[in-house]
mmCIF file of C-alpha atoms and ligand atoms in Angstrom:
data_model
loop_
_atom_site.group_PDB
_atom_site.id
_atom_site.type_symbol
_atom_site.label_atom_id
_atom_site.label_comp_id
_atom_site.label_asym_id
_atom_site.label_seq_id
_atom_site.Cartn_x
_atom_site.Cartn_y
_atom_site.Cartn_z
ATOM 1 C CA MET J 1 112.580 107.940 86.510
ATOM 2 C CA LYS J 2 114.659 110.040 88.922
ATOM 3 C CA VAL J 3 113.386 110.736 92.426
ATOM 4 C CA LEU J 4 114.937 113.073 94.994
ATOM 5 C CA GLY J 5 114.481 111.864 98.588
ATOM 6 C CA ILE J 6 114.680 114.219 101.573
ATOM 7 C CA GLU J 7 114.949 112.996 105.173
ATOM 8 C CA THR J 8 114.745 115.341 108.183
ATOM 9 C CA SER J 9 112.764 113.358 110.779
ATOM 10 C CA CYS J 10 115.337 113.416 113.578
ATOM 11 C CA ASP J 11 119.015 114.388 113.732
ATOM 12 C CA GLU J 12 120.216 113.515 110.233
ATOM 13 C CA THR J 13 119.731 115.889 107.305
ATOM 14 C CA SER J 14 119.919 113.711 104.234
ATOM 15 C CA ALA J 15 119.195 113.873 100.490
ATOM 16 C CA ALA J 16 119.491 111.168 97.836
ATOM 17 C CA ILE J 17 118.702 110.530 94.175
ATOM 18 C CA PHE J 18 117.270 107.187 93.058
ATOM 19 C CA ASN J 19 117.070 106.389 89.359
ATOM 20 C CA ASP J 20 115.301 103.209 88.115
ATOM 21 C CA GLY J 21 117.010 100.481 90.150
ATOM 22 C CA LYS J 22 120.066 102.493 91.162
ATOM 23 C CA LEU J 23 120.878 104.874 93.994
ATOM 24 C CA LEU J 24 122.959 107.640 92.418
ATOM 25 C CA SER J 25 123.784 109.546 95.606
ATOM 26 C CA ASN J 26 123.038 109.511 99.331
ATOM 27 C CA VAL J 27 124.375 112.482 101.299
ATOM 28 C CA ILE J 28 123.983 112.484 105.095
ATOM 29 C CA ALA J 29 124.842 115.362 107.449
ATOM 30 C CA THR J 30 124.808 114.064 111.023
ATOM 31 C CA GLN J 31 124.125 116.672 113.682
ATOM 32 C CA GLU J 32 126.892 116.409 116.278
ATOM 33 C CA ILE J 33 125.412 119.211 118.402
ATOM 34 C CA HIS J 34 123.125 116.860 120.385
ATOM 35 C CA THR J 35 125.938 114.804 121.946
ATOM 36 C CA LYS J 36 126.684 117.378 124.621
ATOM 37 C CA TRP J 37 123.027 117.418 125.714
ATOM 38 C CA GLY J 38 122.774 113.618 126.078
ATOM 39 C CA GLY J 39 119.931 113.318 123.546
ATOM 40 C CA VAL J 40 118.326 115.012 120.554
ATOM 41 C CA VAL J 41 117.153 118.567 121.357
ATOM 42 C CA PRO J 42 114.219 119.175 118.970
ATOM 43 C CA GLU J 43 114.725 122.927 118.515
ATOM 44 C CA LEU J 44 118.444 122.503 117.798
ATOM 45 C CA ALA J 45 117.628 119.730 115.328
ATOM 46 C CA SER J 46 115.224 122.020 113.394
ATOM 47 C CA ARG J 47 117.805 124.793 113.199
ATOM 48 C CA ALA J 48 120.542 122.423 112.040
ATOM 49 C CA HIS J 49 118.203 121.026 109.341
ATOM 50 C CA GLN J 50 117.548 124.574 108.123
ATOM 51 C CA LYS J 51 121.260 125.191 107.885
ATOM 52 C CA ASN J 52 122.033 121.867 106.187
ATOM 53 C CA ILE J 53 119.138 121.271 103.814
ATOM 54 C CA ILE J 54 120.246 123.394 100.844
ATOM 55 C CA PRO J 55 123.914 122.276 100.761
ATOM 56 C CA VAL J 56 122.917 118.634 101.351
ATOM 57 C CA VAL J 57 120.382 118.606 98.489
ATOM 58 C CA ASN J 58 122.858 120.403 96.203
ATOM 59 C CA GLU J 59 125.567 117.884 97.003
ATOM 60 C CA ALA J 60 123.192 114.958 96.350
ATOM 61 C CA LEU J 61 122.309 116.443 92.927
ATOM 62 C CA GLU J 62 125.971 117.063 92.100
ATOM 63 C CA LYS J 63 127.094 113.582 93.115
ATOM 64 C CA ALA J 64 124.313 112.084 91.001
ATOM 65 C CA ASP J 65 125.226 114.376 88.102
ATOM 66 C CA CYS J 66 121.569 115.351 88.008
ATOM 67 C CA LYS J 67 119.982 118.745 87.351
ATOM 68 C CA LEU J 68 116.873 119.832 89.242
ATOM 69 C CA GLU J 69 114.868 119.871 85.989
ATOM 70 C CA GLU J 70 115.718 116.202 85.372
ATOM 71 C CA LEU J 71 113.871 115.077 88.528
ATOM 72 C CA ASP J 72 110.569 113.222 88.075
ATOM 73 C CA GLY J 73 109.447 113.509 91.683
ATOM 74 C CA ILE J 74 110.294 115.020 95.067
ATOM 75 C CA ALA J 75 109.901 112.610 98.005
ATOM 76 C CA PHE J 76 110.132 113.608 101.641
ATOM 77 C CA THR J 77 109.538 112.119 105.106
ATOM 78 C CA GLN J 78 106.106 113.196 106.329
ATOM 79 C CA GLY J 79 106.579 111.409 109.667
ATOM 80 C CA PRO J 80 106.818 109.960 112.201
ATOM 81 C CA GLY J 81 109.482 112.137 113.782
ATOM 82 C CA LEU J 82 110.100 115.490 115.444
ATOM 83 C CA LEU J 83 107.536 117.969 114.176
ATOM 84 C CA GLY J 84 109.892 120.943 113.833
ATOM 85 C CA ALA J 85 112.532 118.807 112.127
ATOM 86 C CA LEU J 86 110.009 117.285 109.697
ATOM 87 C CA MET J 87 108.659 120.753 108.932
ATOM 88 C CA VAL J 88 111.982 121.759 107.334
ATOM 89 C CA GLY J 89 112.010 118.825 104.902
ATOM 90 C CA VAL J 90 108.286 119.015 104.130
ATOM 91 C CA ASN J 91 108.394 122.708 103.286
ATOM 92 C CA TYR J 92 111.598 122.462 101.297
ATOM 93 C CA ALA J 93 110.112 119.591 99.266
ATOM 94 C CA LYS J 94 106.897 121.550 98.717
ATOM 95 C CA GLY J 95 108.870 124.557 97.509
ATOM 96 C CA LEU J 96 110.814 122.443 95.027
ATOM 97 C CA SER J 97 107.695 120.664 93.806
ATOM 98 C CA LEU J 98 105.917 123.969 93.248
ATOM 99 C CA ALA J 99 108.877 125.670 91.561
ATOM 100 C CA LEU J 100 109.680 122.717 89.286
ATOM 101 C CA ASN J 101 106.081 121.618 88.765
ATOM 102 C CA LYS J 102 107.038 118.046 89.691
ATOM 103 C CA PRO J 103 105.006 115.521 91.736
ATOM 104 C CA LEU J 104 105.317 115.683 95.519
ATOM 105 C CA ILE J 105 105.533 112.309 97.290
ATOM 106 C CA ALA J 106 104.987 111.825 101.030
ATOM 107 C CA VAL J 107 106.876 108.929 102.619
ATOM 108 C CA HIS J 108 106.334 107.137 105.945
ATOM 109 C CA HIS J 109 109.721 106.887 107.662
ATOM 110 C CA MET J 110 109.153 103.313 108.928
ATOM 111 C CA GLN J 111 107.959 102.076 105.542
ATOM 112 C CA ALA J 112 111.113 103.589 104.053
ATOM 113 C CA HIS J 113 113.335 101.697 106.537
ATOM 114 C CA ILE J 114 111.814 98.478 105.153
ATOM 115 C CA LEU J 115 112.170 99.530 101.515
ATOM 116 C CA ALA J 116 115.900 100.164 102.138
ATOM 117 C CA HIS J 117 116.114 96.452 101.264
ATOM 118 C CA PHE J 118 115.503 97.338 97.616
ATOM 119 C CA ILE J 119 118.427 99.744 97.293
ATOM 120 C CA GLU J 120 120.897 96.935 96.611
ATOM 121 C CA ALA J 121 120.480 93.283 95.553
ATOM 122 C CA PRO J 122 119.792 90.630 96.776
ATOM 123 C CA TYR J 123 116.203 91.847 97.202
ATOM 124 C CA PRO J 124 113.757 89.920 99.401
ATOM 125 C CA GLU J 125 110.820 88.310 97.605
ATOM 126 C CA PHE J 126 107.268 89.180 98.670
ATOM 127 C CA PRO J 127 105.783 88.292 101.038
ATOM 128 C CA PHE J 128 108.451 88.634 103.688
ATOM 129 C CA LEU J 129 108.591 89.481 107.384
ATOM 130 C CA CYS J 130 110.612 92.474 108.498
ATOM 131 C CA LEU J 131 111.780 93.223 112.019
ATOM 132 C CA THR J 132 112.164 97.005 112.009
ATOM 133 C CA VAL J 133 114.149 98.280 114.961
ATOM 134 C CA SER J 134 114.920 101.964 115.331
ATOM 135 C CA GLY J 135 115.256 104.683 117.959
ATOM 136 C CA GLY J 136 111.505 105.262 118.154
ATOM 137 C CA HIS J 137 109.922 102.049 116.831
ATOM 138 C CA THR J 138 110.105 98.278 117.108
ATOM 139 C CA GLN J 139 107.818 96.418 114.723
ATOM 140 C CA ILE J 140 107.313 93.037 113.103
ATOM 141 C CA VAL J 141 105.831 93.760 109.689
ATOM 142 C CA LEU J 142 104.273 91.483 107.086
ATOM 143 C CA VAL J 143 105.432 92.981 103.782
ATOM 144 C CA ARG J 144 103.141 91.910 100.936
ATOM 145 C CA ASP J 145 104.339 94.444 98.379
ATOM 146 C CA PHE J 146 106.110 97.820 98.144
ATOM 147 C CA ASN J 147 102.973 99.629 99.226
ATOM 148 C CA ASN J 148 101.147 96.892 101.098
ATOM 149 C CA MET J 149 102.423 96.240 104.610
ATOM 150 C CA GLU J 150 100.793 95.159 107.871
ATOM 151 C CA ILE J 151 102.201 95.626 111.362
ATOM 152 C CA LEU J 152 101.848 92.301 113.221
ATOM 153 C CA GLY J 153 103.482 93.401 116.460
ATOM 154 C CA HIS J 154 105.009 96.510 117.992
ATOM 155 C CA THR J 155 106.449 97.776 121.247
ATOM 156 C CA ILE J 156 103.989 98.938 123.872
ATOM 157 C CA ASP J 157 106.580 101.227 125.530
ATOM 158 C CA ASP J 158 110.265 101.823 124.696
ATOM 159 C CA ALA J 159 111.759 100.985 121.314
ATOM 160 C CA ALA J 160 114.800 98.697 121.008
ATOM 161 C CA GLY J 161 117.043 101.652 120.083
ATOM 162 C CA GLU J 162 115.738 103.558 123.085
ATOM 163 C CA ALA J 163 116.576 100.549 125.291
ATOM 164 C CA PHE J 164 120.137 100.619 123.935
ATOM 165 C CA ASP J 165 120.449 104.390 124.417
ATOM 166 C CA LYS J 166 118.942 104.421 127.933
ATOM 167 C CA ALA J 167 121.075 101.476 129.073
ATOM 168 C CA ALA J 168 124.146 103.242 127.658
ATOM 169 C CA LYS J 169 123.241 106.383 129.597
ATOM 170 C CA MET J 170 123.047 104.375 132.838
ATOM 171 C CA LEU J 171 126.546 103.091 132.052
ATOM 172 C CA GLY J 172 127.734 106.681 131.670
ATOM 173 C CA LEU J 173 128.170 106.503 127.880
ATOM 174 C CA PRO J 174 127.346 109.548 125.712
ATOM 175 C CA TYR J 175 124.419 109.815 123.275
ATOM 176 C CA PRO J 176 123.689 107.996 121.015
ATOM 177 C CA GLY J 177 124.724 105.044 123.147
ATOM 178 C CA GLY J 178 123.644 102.183 120.845
ATOM 179 C CA PRO J 179 126.753 102.168 118.622
ATOM 180 C CA LEU J 180 129.007 102.561 121.693
ATOM 181 C CA VAL J 181 127.415 99.582 123.461
ATOM 182 C CA ASP J 182 128.075 97.605 120.265
ATOM 183 C CA LYS J 183 131.719 98.703 120.230
ATOM 184 C CA MET J 184 132.398 98.100 123.931
ATOM 185 C CA ALA J 185 130.660 94.709 123.864
ATOM 186 C CA LYS J 186 133.244 93.326 121.432
ATOM 187 C CA ASP J 187 135.537 91.987 124.196
ATOM 188 C CA GLY J 188 132.750 91.195 126.656
ATOM 189 C CA ASP J 189 131.009 87.968 127.677
ATOM 190 C CA PRO J 190 127.327 88.109 126.614
ATOM 191 C CA ASN J 191 126.471 85.715 129.453
ATOM 192 C CA ALA J 192 128.291 87.681 132.169
ATOM 193 C CA PHE J 193 125.050 89.131 133.586
ATOM 194 C CA THR J 194 121.361 88.295 133.190
ATOM 195 C CA PHE J 195 118.504 90.775 133.065
ATOM 196 C CA ALA J 196 114.740 90.368 133.218
ATOM 197 C CA LYS J 197 112.956 89.596 129.968
ATOM 198 C CA PRO J 198 109.333 90.618 129.417
ATOM 199 C CA ARG J 199 106.477 88.143 129.031
ATOM 200 C CA MET J 200 104.360 89.733 126.345
ATOM 201 C CA GLN J 201 101.410 88.160 124.558
ATOM 202 C CA GLY J 202 101.444 87.734 120.776
ATOM 203 C CA PHE J 203 104.021 89.567 118.725
ATOM 204 C CA ASN J 204 104.227 92.704 120.837
ATOM 205 C CA TYR J 205 107.340 93.902 122.616
ATOM 206 C CA SER J 206 108.095 95.745 125.850
ATOM 207 C CA PHE J 207 111.476 97.157 126.872
ATOM 208 C CA SER J 208 110.671 99.303 129.903
ATOM 209 C CA GLY J 209 111.021 96.371 132.332
ATOM 210 C CA LEU J 210 114.504 95.652 131.043
ATOM 211 C CA LYS J 211 115.451 99.280 131.649
ATOM 212 C CA THR J 212 114.262 99.022 135.289
ATOM 213 C CA SER J 213 116.012 95.679 135.740
ATOM 214 C CA ILE J 214 119.328 97.175 134.544
ATOM 215 C CA LEU J 215 118.866 100.230 136.778
ATOM 216 C CA TYR J 216 118.211 98.205 139.965
ATOM 217 C CA PHE J 217 121.030 95.815 139.153
ATOM 218 C CA LEU J 218 123.522 98.664 138.640
ATOM 219 C CA ASN J 219 122.376 100.542 141.766
ATOM 220 C CA ASP J 220 122.829 97.402 143.850
ATOM 221 C CA ARG J 221 126.314 96.589 142.493
ATOM 222 C CA VAL J 222 127.585 100.184 142.514
ATOM 223 C CA ALA J 223 126.540 100.514 146.178
ATOM 224 C CA LYS J 224 128.951 97.661 146.967
ATOM 225 C CA ASP J 225 131.724 98.734 144.594
ATOM 226 C CA SER J 226 131.743 102.262 143.185
ATOM 227 C CA GLU J 227 133.940 101.122 140.285
ATOM 228 C CA PHE J 228 131.682 98.221 139.334
ATOM 229 C CA ILE J 229 130.638 99.745 135.995
ATOM 230 C CA SER J 230 134.105 100.679 134.760
ATOM 231 C CA LYS J 231 135.515 97.285 135.814
ATOM 232 C CA ASN J 232 132.750 95.387 133.981
ATOM 233 C CA ILE J 233 131.856 97.700 131.107
ATOM 234 C CA SER J 234 132.449 95.224 128.290
ATOM 235 C CA GLY J 235 130.569 92.395 130.033
ATOM 236 C CA LEU J 236 127.687 94.730 130.847
ATOM 237 C CA CYS J 237 127.471 95.981 127.256
ATOM 238 C CA ALA J 238 127.679 92.445 125.843
ATOM 239 C CA SER J 239 124.999 91.142 128.248
ATOM 240 C CA ILE J 240 122.612 94.041 127.610
ATOM 241 C CA GLN J 241 123.092 93.651 123.860
ATOM 242 C CA LYS J 242 122.407 89.918 124.087
ATOM 243 C CA THR J 243 119.262 90.428 126.184
ATOM 244 C CA ILE J 244 117.819 92.977 123.718
ATOM 245 C CA THR J 245 118.703 90.691 120.789
ATOM 246 C CA ASP J 246 117.099 87.633 122.447
ATOM 247 C CA ILE J 247 113.895 89.576 123.135
ATOM 248 C CA LEU J 248 113.775 90.796 119.517
ATOM 249 C CA LEU J 249 114.499 87.461 117.876
ATOM 250 C CA ASP J 250 112.235 85.267 120.057
ATOM 251 C CA LYS J 251 109.148 87.075 118.752
ATOM 252 C CA LEU J 252 110.425 86.992 115.199
ATOM 253 C CA VAL J 253 110.666 83.182 115.368
ATOM 254 C CA LEU J 254 107.073 83.025 116.633
ATOM 255 C CA ALA J 255 105.820 85.269 113.821
ATOM 256 C CA ALA J 256 107.741 83.331 111.159
ATOM 257 C CA LYS J 257 106.163 80.083 112.395
ATOM 258 C CA GLU J 258 102.659 81.510 112.652
ATOM 259 C CA TYR J 259 102.756 83.052 109.170
ATOM 260 C CA GLN J 260 104.855 80.237 107.663
ATOM 261 C CA ILE J 261 107.213 82.689 106.042
ATOM 262 C CA LYS J 262 110.871 81.901 105.491
ATOM 263 C CA SER J 263 111.937 85.126 103.879
ATOM 264 C CA ILE J 264 112.946 87.321 106.827
ATOM 265 C CA ALA J 265 114.455 90.799 106.900
ATOM 266 C CA LEU J 266 115.958 93.176 109.441
ATOM 267 C CA ALA J 267 115.795 96.985 109.132
ATOM 268 C CA GLY J 268 116.185 100.260 111.044
ATOM 269 C CA GLY J 269 119.047 101.842 112.963
ATOM 270 C CA VAL J 270 119.453 99.027 115.491
ATOM 271 C CA SER J 271 120.018 96.563 112.632
ATOM 272 C CA ALA J 272 123.459 98.183 112.405
ATOM 273 C CA ASN J 273 124.239 96.290 115.649
ATOM 274 C CA SER J 274 126.863 93.639 114.972
ATOM 275 C CA TYR J 275 125.628 91.127 117.594
ATOM 276 C CA LEU J 276 122.037 91.370 116.344
ATOM 277 C CA ARG J 277 123.144 90.991 112.698
ATOM 278 C CA ASN J 278 125.161 87.918 113.596
ATOM 279 C CA ALA J 279 122.500 86.304 115.777
ATOM 280 C CA PHE J 280 119.851 86.995 113.108
ATOM 281 C CA THR J 281 121.973 85.357 110.395
ATOM 282 C CA GLN J 282 122.687 82.310 112.617
ATOM 283 C CA LEU J 283 119.006 81.979 113.475
ATOM 284 C CA GLY J 284 118.195 82.097 109.775
ATOM 285 C CA LYS J 285 120.550 79.178 109.122
ATOM 286 C CA GLN J 286 118.971 77.123 111.930
ATOM 287 C CA ASN J 287 115.462 77.752 110.618
ATOM 288 C CA GLN J 288 116.235 77.537 106.891
ATOM 289 C CA TRP J 289 115.238 81.152 106.428
ATOM 290 C CA GLN J 290 116.471 83.360 103.675
ATOM 291 C CA THR J 291 117.728 86.378 105.615
ATOM 292 C CA PHE J 292 118.197 89.954 104.449
ATOM 293 C CA ILE J 293 119.962 92.871 106.140
ATOM 294 C CA PRO J 294 120.559 96.175 104.333
ATOM 295 C CA ALA J 295 124.129 97.388 103.908
ATOM 296 C CA PHE J 296 125.296 99.172 107.053
ATOM 297 C CA GLU J 297 124.817 102.702 105.613
ATOM 298 C CA TYR J 298 121.162 102.019 104.736
ATOM 299 C CA CYS J 299 120.232 100.755 108.239
ATOM 300 C CA THR J 300 120.447 104.077 110.082
ATOM 301 C CA ASP J 301 118.539 107.151 108.882
ATOM 302 C CA ASN J 302 119.318 108.109 105.290
ATOM 303 C CA ALA J 303 117.490 109.657 102.354
ATOM 304 C CA GLY J 304 118.317 106.730 100.046
ATOM 305 C CA MET J 305 115.453 104.843 101.667
ATOM 306 C CA ILE J 306 113.145 107.860 101.257
ATOM 307 C CA ALA J 307 114.056 108.167 97.576
ATOM 308 C CA ILE J 308 113.376 104.473 96.879
ATOM 309 C CA ALA J 309 110.091 104.529 98.830
ATOM 310 C CA GLY J 310 109.145 107.674 96.859
ATOM 311 C CA TYR J 311 110.058 105.938 93.609
ATOM 312 C CA TYR J 312 107.653 103.055 94.271
ATOM 313 C CA LYS J 313 104.908 105.446 95.377
ATOM 314 C CA LEU J 314 105.360 107.518 92.238
ATOM 315 C CA LYS J 315 105.097 104.347 90.156
ATOM 316 C CA ALA J 316 101.827 103.577 91.951
ATOM 317 C CA ASN J 317 100.679 107.159 91.336
ATOM 318 C CA LYS J 318 100.486 107.953 95.049
ATOM 319 C CA ILE J 319 101.000 111.715 94.865
ATOM 320 C CA ALA J 320 100.631 114.133 97.792
ATOM 321 C CA SER J 321 98.873 117.486 97.635
ATOM 322 C CA LEU J 322 100.602 120.793 98.398
ATOM 323 C CA SER J 323 98.442 121.174 101.491
ATOM 324 C CA ILE J 324 100.101 118.197 103.186
ATOM 325 C CA THR J 325 101.544 118.762 106.686
ATOM 326 C CA PRO J 326 104.171 116.888 108.731
ATOM 327 C CA LYS J 327 102.960 114.395 111.344
ATOM 328 C CA ALA J 328 104.834 113.511 114.552
ATOM 329 C CA ARG J 329 102.965 110.187 114.658
ATOM 330 C CA ILE J 330 101.364 108.249 111.836
ATOM 331 C CA PRO J 331 99.579 105.029 112.829
ATOM 332 C CA GLY J 332 100.246 102.116 110.441
ATOM 333 C CA LEU J 333 102.765 102.420 107.635
ATOM 334 C CA GLU J 334 100.920 104.616 105.151
ATOM 335 C CA THR J 335 101.280 108.387 104.976
ATOM 336 C CA GLU J 336 98.313 110.639 105.653
ATOM 337 C CA ILE J 337 97.475 112.764 102.665
HETATM 338 O O1 KG4 H 1 116.666 104.270 112.433
HETATM 339 P P1 KG4 H 1 117.481 105.221 113.219
HETATM 340 O O2 KG4 H 1 118.772 105.708 112.605
HETATM 341 O O3 KG4 H 1 116.656 106.459 113.636
HETATM 342 C C1 KG4 H 1 115.309 106.370 113.991
HETATM 343 O O4 KG4 H 1 114.465 106.282 113.076
HETATM 344 O O5 KG4 H 1 115.075 106.308 115.215
HETATM 345 O O6 KG4 H 1 117.811 104.486 114.598
HETATM 346 C C2 KG4 H 1 118.555 105.121 115.601
HETATM 347 C C3 KG4 H 1 118.741 104.143 116.748
HETATM 348 C C4 KG4 H 1 119.389 104.793 117.969
HETATM 349 O O7 KG4 H 1 118.670 104.410 119.112
HETATM 350 C C5 KG4 H 1 120.792 104.216 117.967
HETATM 351 O O8 KG4 H 1 121.373 104.115 119.242
HETATM 352 C C6 KG4 H 1 120.541 102.843 117.371
HETATM 353 O O9 KG4 H 1 119.601 103.069 116.348
HETATM 354 N N1 KG4 H 1 121.763 102.251 116.816
HETATM 355 C C7 KG4 H 1 122.363 101.161 117.342
HETATM 356 C C8 KG4 H 1 123.523 100.935 116.558
HETATM 357 N N2 KG4 H 1 123.577 101.891 115.575
HETATM 358 C C9 KG4 H 1 122.481 102.683 115.753
HETATM 359 N N3 KG4 H 1 122.028 100.394 118.392
HETATM 360 C C10 KG4 H 1 122.844 99.375 118.684
HETATM 361 N N4 KG4 H 1 123.978 99.082 117.994
HETATM 362 C C11 KG4 H 1 124.349 99.816 116.926
HETATM 363 N N5 KG4 H 1 125.463 99.520 116.248
HETATM 364 ZN ZN1 ZN H 2 114.825 105.839 111.313
#
């Protein structure tokens, strides 16, 4: 069974082909245009998707040595994401489904981040807990099966990726700041500076307090020494990265204890962070967890994860109708049909 996956929720235009247990291709066109604006500009993202979608899908088919007629289903991201950006993928997928008379499959972007774990072995066994950390979401999810997931905790304000990007901006780093913080933290001391951590009930997160704490701290130090940031950039990056990681992992330990689950996974763009990956693996050893992190290229946005999520939905006969529309927000982890 061959499924084409299409991802256009934010600033990556991506297409991939998944065929029974194997990802045949995964083409990603990253939109560089947003860097000069310091963040993703929705209208520019939509236009870039329109420009990229046909060549990206064609390249994914070519690399997979697959003809359009050989596809068994067309999967696309319905949301959450930028409405105009999603619209491009949704309508392109609808067009293909109609022209080829092949099933249309709507995928929830955050569910797909979790299912990225099934692109390459070793696969986690159900049930497992997944900490999904991206630019727009931070969730602890109980994963019972491919299509049966429950959000146990989530952020009440900023997402972890947003915390990385906003902190990076305060340090004068360009967008997207997360990977740059990671890079610059390599030679820094993670204990050089301390920032406020939230006290949240249950398994929920909050990152807006950390943002304010970093801002006040920087304002205070820069007032005394205008070169404070450039002199301490690696220590600042390492300390911010450690604080975000500690906040993320503390709740994960609580959830693992409460649900008595020892199979624990990490997913989403922020799981590309080297400090978080390391700390997560170490924590797993201390707690006798079996830990799972997708390969680097399947952590950040890609259509491979959409294709695999579509594959398991097709198997479960979860087909979308042609009247489906994109959704900027979708509560839970199931698409709205
Ligand atoms: O999952 P993703 O690619 O897109 C969304 O669904 O949002 O996640 C993007 C987020 C951005 O905030 C980006 O800065 C962050 O993931 N990110 C990182 C790293 N790579 C990507 N944050 C910290 N360290 C990284 N190495
Ligand atoms: Zn994502």
